[in-house]
Amino acid sequence: MTATEDFASILTPEGKLAPTPAFEPFVDRVRGADDELWRTAYRQMRLVRAFDREGTNLQRQGQLALYVPAEGQEAAQVGSGLAAREQDAIFPSYREHGVAFARGLDLVRILALLRGVTNSGWDPAQERNFRNYVLVIASQTLHATGYAVGQLLDGKVGAAGPEEDEATIVYFGDGATSQGDLNEALVFAKSYNAPEVFFLQNNQWAISVPVSRQSPVPLYRRADGFGIPTVQIDGNDVMASWAVSGQFLDEARAGGGPRFIEALTYRMGAHTTSDDPTKYRTSDEEQYWRDRDPLQRLERYLRDQGDEGSFFEDIEAEAKDYAADIRRRALALPDPDPIDIFTHPYAEAHELIEEQRLAFLDFEASLEEDA
Ligand SMILES: Cc1ncc(C[n+]2csc(CCOP(=O)(O)OP(=O)(O)O)c2C)c(N)n1
Ligand SMILES: [Mg+2]
């Protein structure tokens, strides 16, 4: 789906700053930001891309059951991830490696999930409130709304100021907009005035279904029907993603209620390593988006700022080392003890689970007897 007159962007594919009219309300944020922030963003986006390629390699070599590439979506993800504050809650879908990295999650944890050696992923309380990945499309939007309503009822909204007040940001795809779950999440978020930013990455495809088949109107306009302020951004523009997410999170934290962002972007790779996109899309389309690559435009911008020293060479070297380190640590991940599957579903003892745990122990013992 193409850009509308409400399209908010500032960094052009050529790396120039040219705010669109719809970006005017956010432009001061970018003007007030230091280039150091954009260097940080570039480094993160570059390392995530290195992770992505290594993840695909590992799957091809039989070391992961599946890999879910995020290539092309780094700006939407890193920009918004950097905009969230420490105390905010992040609810990802399954492709948000860039948000995870910006948040400080060790990405090997994602590979552990895809290697099948962890029963759910990580403990969000230990990982700066970056919640677990989910595969059930749009289910996380309901979890996030419930959490955001909780933040509100706990008095964490519009109370102590931006340093302490909390908000929630939830990520989902264009395909998720066709699910009942998201629509219910929007209704409840608005009814309660929950401090929640709905971040849609419209990467143009829900596996092999184009977004044009899912909606006759641009997706950001759906939010109007729920009474939720909404904006469409260039999802390959890290500055736009950072500025609009930051602004909307601030407003949500202050008690302004939910906000909606549609980030227009593109999944450059396959849906997952089980998919072959050449079956349903053209190389011309892929080239169109390759020309709008989020890393390339930020690199152009940073180079235009003058002497970058060995910044880019250093990052290339770091990306190579990072990929090697990811591979080494992924291959060294220990297999879990099967009994652990009964340890964590509930925080407190649960009769049924305990029964199943004992049955499993009996079963294991019977295998030893047979041996
Ligand atoms: C409830 C549900 N229905 C169907 C699926 C199968 N499925 C997995 S990914 C996907 C497409 C999702 O597309 P989108 O929301 O655009 O996210 P993207 O993969 O493009 O990031 C579907 C239909 C699922 N995982 N869950
Ligand atoms: Mg999609």
Short mmCIF file of N, CA and C in Angstrom, two decimals, residues 16-172:
data_model
loop_
_atom_site.label_atom_id
_atom_site.label_comp_id
_atom_site.label_asym_id
_atom_site.label_seq_id
_atom_site.Cartn_x
_atom_site.Cartn_y
_atom_site.Cartn_z
N LYS A 16 18.77 12.82 2.84
CA LYS A 16 18.57 14.26 3.13
C LYS A 16 17.41 14.44 4.10
N LEU A 17 17.47 15.53 4.86
CA LEU A 17 16.37 15.84 5.77
C LEU A 17 15.34 16.69 5.02
N ALA A 18 14.16 16.13 4.81
CA ALA A 18 13.09 16.83 4.08
C ALA A 18 11.75 16.44 4.70
N PRO A 19 11.39 17.10 5.82
CA PRO A 19 10.15 16.70 6.49
C PRO A 19 8.92 16.90 5.60
N THR A 20 8.05 15.93 5.57
CA THR A 20 6.77 16.09 4.86
C THR A 20 5.84 16.92 5.76
N PRO A 21 4.79 17.51 5.18
CA PRO A 21 3.87 18.31 6.03
C PRO A 21 3.36 17.51 7.24
N ALA A 22 3.08 16.23 7.04
CA ALA A 22 2.55 15.43 8.15
C ALA A 22 3.59 15.20 9.25
N PHE A 23 4.87 15.47 8.94
CA PHE A 23 5.90 15.27 9.96
C PHE A 23 6.11 16.52 10.82
N GLU A 24 5.51 17.64 10.41
CA GLU A 24 5.76 18.91 11.13
C GLU A 24 5.56 18.80 12.65
N PRO A 25 4.49 18.13 13.13
CA PRO A 25 4.32 18.07 14.59
C PRO A 25 5.46 17.36 15.32
N PHE A 26 6.31 16.65 14.58
CA PHE A 26 7.36 15.85 15.22
C PHE A 26 8.76 16.38 14.93
N VAL A 27 8.82 17.41 14.10
CA VAL A 27 10.11 17.80 13.55
C VAL A 27 11.07 18.33 14.63
N ASP A 28 10.52 18.99 15.65
CA ASP A 28 11.39 19.54 16.70
C ASP A 28 12.15 18.46 17.44
N ARG A 29 11.54 17.31 17.54
CA ARG A 29 12.23 16.19 18.22
C ARG A 29 13.50 15.82 17.48
N VAL A 30 13.38 15.75 16.16
CA VAL A 30 14.58 15.38 15.38
C VAL A 30 15.59 16.52 15.43
N ARG A 31 15.11 17.75 15.37
CA ARG A 31 16.03 18.89 15.42
C ARG A 31 16.77 18.91 16.76
N GLY A 32 16.10 18.45 17.81
CA GLY A 32 16.72 18.48 19.14
C GLY A 32 17.62 17.28 19.40
N ALA A 33 17.65 16.33 18.47
CA ALA A 33 18.44 15.11 18.71
C ALA A 33 19.87 15.30 18.22
N ASP A 34 20.76 14.58 18.85
CA ASP A 34 22.18 14.64 18.53
C ASP A 34 22.51 13.60 17.48
N ASP A 35 23.51 13.86 16.63
CA ASP A 35 23.89 12.83 15.64
C ASP A 35 24.39 11.56 16.31
N GLU A 36 24.81 11.68 17.57
CA GLU A 36 25.25 10.48 18.30
C GLU A 36 24.12 9.45 18.36
N LEU A 37 22.90 9.94 18.51
CA LEU A 37 21.74 9.04 18.53
C LEU A 37 21.63 8.28 17.20
N TRP A 38 21.87 8.99 16.09
CA TRP A 38 21.73 8.33 14.77
C TRP A 38 22.89 7.38 14.53
N ARG A 39 24.04 7.68 15.12
CA ARG A 39 25.16 6.72 15.01
C ARG A 39 24.82 5.45 15.80
N THR A 40 24.24 5.65 16.99
CA THR A 40 23.80 4.48 17.79
C THR A 40 22.78 3.67 17.00
N ALA A 41 21.83 4.37 16.40
CA ALA A 41 20.77 3.68 15.64
C ALA A 41 21.40 2.92 14.47
N TYR A 42 22.35 3.56 13.79
CA TYR A 42 22.98 2.89 12.64
C TYR A 42 23.69 1.61 13.10
N ARG A 43 24.44 1.74 14.17
CA ARG A 43 25.18 0.56 14.68
C ARG A 43 24.21 -0.58 15.01
N GLN A 44 23.12 -0.22 15.68
CA GLN A 44 22.17 -1.27 16.07
C GLN A 44 21.54 -1.91 14.83
N MET A 45 21.15 -1.09 13.89
CA MET A 45 20.53 -1.62 12.68
C MET A 45 21.50 -2.52 11.92
N ARG A 46 22.74 -2.13 11.88
CA ARG A 46 23.74 -2.92 11.15
C ARG A 46 23.98 -4.27 11.85
N LEU A 47 24.05 -4.24 13.18
CA LEU A 47 24.30 -5.50 13.90
C LEU A 47 23.08 -6.42 13.80
N VAL A 48 21.91 -5.84 13.82
CA VAL A 48 20.70 -6.67 13.68
C VAL A 48 20.67 -7.32 12.29
N ARG A 49 21.13 -6.58 11.29
CA ARG A 49 21.16 -7.18 9.95
C ARG A 49 22.16 -8.34 9.92
N ALA A 50 23.27 -8.16 10.61
CA ALA A 50 24.27 -9.24 10.67
C ALA A 50 23.67 -10.46 11.38
N PHE A 51 22.95 -10.19 12.44
CA PHE A 51 22.27 -11.26 13.18
C PHE A 51 21.30 -12.00 12.26
N ASP A 52 20.56 -11.22 11.50
CA ASP A 52 19.54 -11.76 10.61
C ASP A 52 20.14 -12.74 9.60
N ARG A 53 21.25 -12.32 9.02
CA ARG A 53 21.86 -13.18 7.99
C ARG A 53 22.45 -14.44 8.63
N GLU A 54 22.99 -14.27 9.83
CA GLU A 54 23.53 -15.45 10.52
C GLU A 54 22.41 -16.40 10.93
N GLY A 55 21.29 -15.82 11.33
CA GLY A 55 20.14 -16.65 11.71
C GLY A 55 19.67 -17.50 10.53
N THR A 56 19.60 -16.88 9.36
CA THR A 56 19.20 -17.61 8.15
C THR A 56 20.21 -18.71 7.85
N ASN A 57 21.50 -18.38 7.95
CA ASN A 57 22.54 -19.40 7.70
C ASN A 57 22.39 -20.57 8.66
N LEU A 58 22.20 -20.26 9.92
CA LEU A 58 22.10 -21.32 10.93
C LEU A 58 20.92 -22.25 10.62
N GLN A 59 19.82 -21.66 10.19
CA GLN A 59 18.67 -22.51 9.87
C GLN A 59 18.99 -23.39 8.65
N ARG A 60 19.62 -22.80 7.66
CA ARG A 60 19.95 -23.56 6.44
C ARG A 60 20.91 -24.72 6.75
N GLN A 61 21.69 -24.53 7.80
CA GLN A 61 22.65 -25.58 8.17
C GLN A 61 22.05 -26.56 9.18
N GLY A 62 20.73 -26.44 9.40
CA GLY A 62 20.05 -27.41 10.26
C GLY A 62 20.19 -27.14 11.75
N GLN A 63 20.65 -25.94 12.11
CA GLN A 63 20.87 -25.63 13.52
C GLN A 63 19.67 -24.95 14.19
N LEU A 64 18.73 -24.48 13.39
CA LEU A 64 17.50 -23.89 13.93
C LEU A 64 16.33 -24.54 13.21
N ALA A 65 15.21 -24.67 13.91
CA ALA A 65 14.03 -25.24 13.26
C ALA A 65 13.51 -24.28 12.19
N LEU A 66 13.65 -22.99 12.49
CA LEU A 66 13.05 -21.96 11.65
C LEU A 66 13.79 -20.67 11.92
N TYR A 67 13.84 -19.79 10.93
CA TYR A 67 14.31 -18.43 11.21
C TYR A 67 13.32 -17.46 10.59
N VAL A 68 13.15 -16.31 11.25
CA VAL A 68 12.16 -15.30 10.83
C VAL A 68 12.91 -14.01 10.50
N PRO A 69 13.19 -13.75 9.24
CA PRO A 69 14.03 -12.59 8.92
C PRO A 69 13.34 -11.24 9.12
N ALA A 70 14.11 -10.29 9.58
CA ALA A 70 13.58 -8.93 9.80
C ALA A 70 14.19 -7.94 8.82
N GLU A 71 15.03 -8.43 7.91
CA GLU A 71 15.76 -7.52 7.01
C GLU A 71 14.80 -6.58 6.28
N GLY A 72 15.13 -5.30 6.30
CA GLY A 72 14.30 -4.28 5.67
C GLY A 72 13.48 -3.50 6.69
N GLN A 73 13.26 -4.10 7.85
CA GLN A 73 12.38 -3.48 8.85
C GLN A 73 13.19 -2.89 10.03
N GLU A 74 14.50 -2.77 9.84
CA GLU A 74 15.35 -2.36 10.97
C GLU A 74 15.05 -0.96 11.47
N ALA A 75 14.70 -0.04 10.56
CA ALA A 75 14.50 1.36 10.99
C ALA A 75 13.23 1.49 11.84
N ALA A 76 12.15 0.86 11.37
CA ALA A 76 10.90 0.89 12.14
C ALA A 76 11.16 0.35 13.54
N GLN A 77 11.92 -0.73 13.60
CA GLN A 77 12.11 -1.44 14.87
C GLN A 77 13.10 -0.73 15.80
N VAL A 78 14.27 -0.41 15.28
CA VAL A 78 15.28 0.21 16.15
C VAL A 78 14.83 1.62 16.56
N GLY A 79 14.24 2.36 15.63
CA GLY A 79 13.80 3.72 15.95
C GLY A 79 12.79 3.72 17.09
N SER A 80 11.77 2.88 16.99
CA SER A 80 10.75 2.87 18.04
C SER A 80 11.29 2.24 19.32
N GLY A 81 12.17 1.23 19.16
CA GLY A 81 12.76 0.60 20.35
C GLY A 81 13.59 1.58 21.16
N LEU A 82 14.33 2.45 20.45
CA LEU A 82 15.14 3.45 21.15
C LEU A 82 14.28 4.54 21.77
N ALA A 83 13.08 4.74 21.23
CA ALA A 83 12.20 5.80 21.75
C ALA A 83 11.52 5.41 23.06
N ALA A 84 11.36 4.11 23.28
CA ALA A 84 10.68 3.68 24.51
C ALA A 84 11.57 3.94 25.72
N ARG A 85 10.93 4.26 26.83
CA ARG A 85 11.69 4.46 28.07
C ARG A 85 11.83 3.15 28.82
N GLU A 86 12.81 3.13 29.70
CA GLU A 86 13.11 1.95 30.52
C GLU A 86 11.86 1.33 31.13
N GLN A 87 10.97 2.17 31.64
CA GLN A 87 9.82 1.65 32.39
C GLN A 87 8.65 1.21 31.50
N ASP A 88 8.77 1.44 30.20
CA ASP A 88 7.68 1.05 29.29
C ASP A 88 7.70 -0.45 29.04
N ALA A 89 6.52 -0.99 28.72
CA ALA A 89 6.41 -2.42 28.42
C ALA A 89 6.35 -2.61 26.90
N ILE A 90 7.11 -3.60 26.41
CA ILE A 90 7.19 -3.84 24.97
C ILE A 90 6.57 -5.20 24.68
N PHE A 91 5.58 -5.23 23.83
CA PHE A 91 4.96 -6.50 23.42
C PHE A 91 5.25 -6.74 21.94
N PRO A 92 6.20 -7.64 21.63
CA PRO A 92 6.53 -7.91 20.24
C PRO A 92 5.64 -9.00 19.65
N SER A 93 5.74 -9.15 18.34
CA SER A 93 5.18 -10.31 17.66
C SER A 93 6.33 -11.33 17.58
N TYR A 94 6.79 -11.69 16.39
CA TYR A 94 7.87 -12.69 16.29
C TYR A 94 9.02 -12.24 15.41
N ARG A 95 8.95 -11.00 14.90
CA ARG A 95 9.96 -10.55 13.94
C ARG A 95 10.71 -9.34 14.48
N GLU A 96 10.53 -9.03 15.76
CA GLU A 96 11.01 -7.75 16.29
C GLU A 96 12.44 -7.82 16.83
N HIS A 97 13.33 -8.43 16.06
CA HIS A 97 14.71 -8.56 16.55
C HIS A 97 15.36 -7.18 16.76
N GLY A 98 14.97 -6.22 15.93
CA GLY A 98 15.54 -4.88 16.06
C GLY A 98 15.08 -4.17 17.32
N VAL A 99 13.83 -4.38 17.68
CA VAL A 99 13.33 -3.78 18.93
C VAL A 99 14.04 -4.45 20.10
N ALA A 100 14.17 -5.76 20.01
CA ALA A 100 14.83 -6.52 21.08
C ALA A 100 16.25 -6.02 21.29
N PHE A 101 16.95 -5.81 20.19
CA PHE A 101 18.34 -5.36 20.29
C PHE A 101 18.42 -3.96 20.90
N ALA A 102 17.54 -3.08 20.43
CA ALA A 102 17.54 -1.71 20.97
C ALA A 102 17.24 -1.74 22.47
N ARG A 103 16.45 -2.70 22.86
CA ARG A 103 16.05 -2.82 24.26
C ARG A 103 17.14 -3.45 25.12
N GLY A 104 18.10 -4.11 24.46
CA GLY A 104 19.20 -4.71 25.22
C GLY A 104 19.06 -6.21 25.44
N LEU A 105 18.09 -6.85 24.76
CA LEU A 105 17.97 -8.31 24.89
C LEU A 105 19.15 -8.95 24.15
N ASP A 106 19.73 -9.98 24.77
CA ASP A 106 20.76 -10.76 24.09
C ASP A 106 20.05 -11.59 23.01
N LEU A 107 20.36 -11.34 21.74
CA LEU A 107 19.58 -11.96 20.67
C LEU A 107 19.77 -13.47 20.58
N VAL A 108 20.77 -14.00 21.25
CA VAL A 108 20.91 -15.46 21.30
C VAL A 108 19.66 -16.08 21.94
N ARG A 109 19.00 -15.33 22.77
CA ARG A 109 17.76 -15.84 23.38
C ARG A 109 16.71 -16.13 22.32
N ILE A 110 16.69 -15.32 21.28
CA ILE A 110 15.74 -15.56 20.20
C ILE A 110 16.12 -16.84 19.44
N LEU A 111 17.41 -17.03 19.27
CA LEU A 111 17.85 -18.26 18.58
C LEU A 111 17.55 -19.49 19.44
N ALA A 112 17.64 -19.34 20.75
CA ALA A 112 17.31 -20.47 21.64
C ALA A 112 15.86 -20.88 21.41
N LEU A 113 15.02 -19.89 21.25
CA LEU A 113 13.60 -20.16 20.98
C LEU A 113 13.44 -20.93 19.67
N LEU A 114 14.14 -20.45 18.65
CA LEU A 114 14.00 -21.04 17.31
C LEU A 114 14.77 -22.35 17.18
N ARG A 115 15.64 -22.62 18.15
CA ARG A 115 16.35 -23.90 18.18
C ARG A 115 15.58 -24.92 19.02
N GLY A 116 14.56 -24.41 19.72
CA GLY A 116 13.73 -25.31 20.51
C GLY A 116 14.38 -25.74 21.81
N VAL A 117 15.27 -24.91 22.35
CA VAL A 117 15.92 -25.31 23.60
C VAL A 117 15.49 -24.45 24.79
N THR A 118 14.40 -23.72 24.61
CA THR A 118 13.82 -23.01 25.74
C THR A 118 12.31 -23.19 25.64
N ASN A 119 11.66 -23.27 26.78
CA ASN A 119 10.23 -23.57 26.75
C ASN A 119 9.36 -22.35 26.45
N SER A 120 9.91 -21.16 26.54
CA SER A 120 9.12 -20.02 26.11
C SER A 120 9.99 -18.88 25.62
N GLY A 121 11.15 -18.72 26.15
CA GLY A 121 11.98 -17.62 25.69
C GLY A 121 12.79 -17.04 26.83
N TRP A 122 12.26 -16.02 27.46
CA TRP A 122 12.99 -15.33 28.52
C TRP A 122 11.99 -14.80 29.53
N ASP A 123 12.54 -14.33 30.65
CA ASP A 123 11.69 -13.75 31.68
C ASP A 123 11.64 -12.24 31.44
N PRO A 124 10.48 -11.71 31.01
CA PRO A 124 10.41 -10.28 30.69
C PRO A 124 10.83 -9.38 31.86
N ALA A 125 10.58 -9.86 33.08
CA ALA A 125 10.94 -9.04 34.24
C ALA A 125 12.46 -8.85 34.33
N GLN A 126 13.20 -9.83 33.81
CA GLN A 126 14.66 -9.74 33.83
C GLN A 126 15.22 -9.07 32.58
N GLU A 127 14.36 -8.85 31.61
CA GLU A 127 14.82 -8.33 30.31
C GLU A 127 14.13 -7.02 29.97
N ARG A 128 14.11 -6.11 30.93
CA ARG A 128 13.63 -4.75 30.73
C ARG A 128 12.24 -4.71 30.08
N ASN A 129 11.41 -5.64 30.58
CA ASN A 129 10.01 -5.67 30.15
C ASN A 129 9.83 -5.82 28.65
N PHE A 130 10.75 -6.55 28.02
CA PHE A 130 10.56 -6.98 26.63
C PHE A 130 9.90 -8.35 26.69
N ARG A 131 8.61 -8.38 26.36
CA ARG A 131 7.83 -9.61 26.56
C ARG A 131 8.23 -10.69 25.57
N ASN A 132 7.71 -11.88 25.79
CA ASN A 132 8.04 -13.00 24.92
C ASN A 132 7.44 -12.85 23.52
N TYR A 133 8.12 -13.49 22.56
CA TYR A 133 7.57 -13.57 21.21
C TYR A 133 6.28 -14.41 21.24
N VAL A 134 5.37 -14.09 20.34
CA VAL A 134 4.17 -14.92 20.17
C VAL A 134 4.00 -15.24 18.68
N LEU A 135 3.47 -16.41 18.40
CA LEU A 135 3.24 -16.79 17.00
C LEU A 135 1.77 -16.72 16.62
N VAL A 136 0.90 -16.64 17.60
CA VAL A 136 -0.54 -16.56 17.31
C VAL A 136 -0.83 -15.10 16.93
N ILE A 137 -1.11 -14.90 15.65
CA ILE A 137 -1.20 -13.54 15.11
C ILE A 137 -2.18 -12.68 15.91
N ALA A 138 -1.70 -11.52 16.33
CA ALA A 138 -2.48 -10.48 17.02
C ALA A 138 -2.80 -10.79 18.48
N SER A 139 -2.46 -11.98 18.94
CA SER A 139 -2.78 -12.30 20.35
C SER A 139 -2.09 -11.32 21.31
N GLN A 140 -0.88 -10.90 20.94
CA GLN A 140 -0.14 -9.99 21.82
C GLN A 140 -0.82 -8.64 21.98
N THR A 141 -1.69 -8.28 21.01
CA THR A 141 -2.33 -6.96 21.14
C THR A 141 -3.32 -6.97 22.30
N LEU A 142 -3.95 -8.12 22.53
CA LEU A 142 -4.85 -8.22 23.69
C LEU A 142 -4.05 -8.26 24.99
N HIS A 143 -2.93 -9.01 24.96
CA HIS A 143 -2.09 -9.05 26.17
C HIS A 143 -1.63 -7.63 26.52
N ALA A 144 -1.24 -6.91 25.48
CA ALA A 144 -0.71 -5.56 25.71
C ALA A 144 -1.79 -4.63 26.25
N THR A 145 -2.98 -4.75 25.70
CA THR A 145 -4.06 -3.88 26.19
C THR A 145 -4.37 -4.21 27.65
N GLY A 146 -4.40 -5.48 27.98
CA GLY A 146 -4.63 -5.85 29.38
C GLY A 146 -3.56 -5.26 30.28
N TYR A 147 -2.31 -5.34 29.80
CA TYR A 147 -1.20 -4.81 30.60
C TYR A 147 -1.31 -3.29 30.74
N ALA A 148 -1.64 -2.64 29.63
CA ALA A 148 -1.74 -1.17 29.66
C ALA A 148 -2.88 -0.71 30.58
N VAL A 149 -3.99 -1.44 30.55
CA VAL A 149 -5.10 -1.10 31.47
C VAL A 149 -4.60 -1.27 32.91
N GLY A 150 -3.79 -2.30 33.13
CA GLY A 150 -3.19 -2.51 34.46
C GLY A 150 -2.30 -1.35 34.88
N GLN A 151 -1.49 -0.85 33.94
CA GLN A 151 -0.63 0.30 34.26
C GLN A 151 -1.49 1.48 34.71
N LEU A 152 -2.61 1.65 34.01
CA LEU A 152 -3.51 2.76 34.34
C LEU A 152 -4.13 2.56 35.72
N LEU A 153 -4.66 1.35 35.96
CA LEU A 153 -5.34 1.10 37.24
C LEU A 153 -4.36 1.11 38.41
N ASP A 154 -3.08 0.84 38.12
CA ASP A 154 -2.06 0.90 39.17
C ASP A 154 -1.58 2.32 39.44
N GLY A 155 -2.17 3.30 38.74
CA GLY A 155 -1.79 4.70 38.98
C GLY A 155 -0.44 5.07 38.39
N LYS A 156 -0.05 4.36 37.33
CA LYS A 156 1.27 4.61 36.72
C LYS A 156 1.19 5.56 35.52
N VAL A 157 0.04 6.18 35.33
CA VAL A 157 -0.16 6.99 34.12
C VAL A 157 -0.56 8.42 34.52
N GLY A 158 0.09 9.39 33.91
CA GLY A 158 -0.26 10.80 34.16
C GLY A 158 -0.15 11.17 35.63
N ALA A 159 0.78 10.55 36.35
CA ALA A 159 0.87 10.78 37.79
C ALA A 159 2.20 11.41 38.19
N ALA A 160 3.29 10.70 37.90
CA ALA A 160 4.59 11.11 38.45
C ALA A 160 5.51 11.78 37.44
N GLY A 161 5.04 11.97 36.21
CA GLY A 161 5.89 12.59 35.19
C GLY A 161 6.59 11.55 34.32
N PRO A 162 7.23 12.04 33.25
CA PRO A 162 7.76 11.12 32.23
C PRO A 162 8.85 10.17 32.73
N GLU A 163 9.52 10.53 33.84
CA GLU A 163 10.59 9.64 34.34
C GLU A 163 10.03 8.37 34.95
N GLU A 164 8.80 8.45 35.44
CA GLU A 164 8.25 7.29 36.16
C GLU A 164 6.97 6.74 35.56
N ASP A 165 6.18 7.59 34.96
CA ASP A 165 4.94 7.09 34.36
C ASP A 165 5.27 6.04 33.30
N GLU A 166 4.29 5.18 33.02
CA GLU A 166 4.54 4.05 32.13
C GLU A 166 3.61 4.06 30.93
N ALA A 167 4.08 3.43 29.87
CA ALA A 167 3.24 3.17 28.71
C ALA A 167 3.58 1.79 28.16
N THR A 168 2.78 1.34 27.21
CA THR A 168 2.99 0.05 26.55
C THR A 168 3.06 0.29 25.05
N ILE A 169 3.95 -0.43 24.39
CA ILE A 169 3.95 -0.38 22.92
C ILE A 169 3.85 -1.81 22.41
N VAL A 170 2.94 -2.01 21.45
CA VAL A 170 2.71 -3.37 20.94
C VAL A 170 2.93 -3.37 19.43
N TYR A 171 3.63 -4.39 18.98
CA TYR A 171 3.99 -4.52 17.55
C TYR A 171 3.14 -5.61 16.89
N PHE A 172 2.72 -5.34 15.67
CA PHE A 172 1.98 -6.34 14.91
C PHE A 172 2.11 -6.02 13.43
#
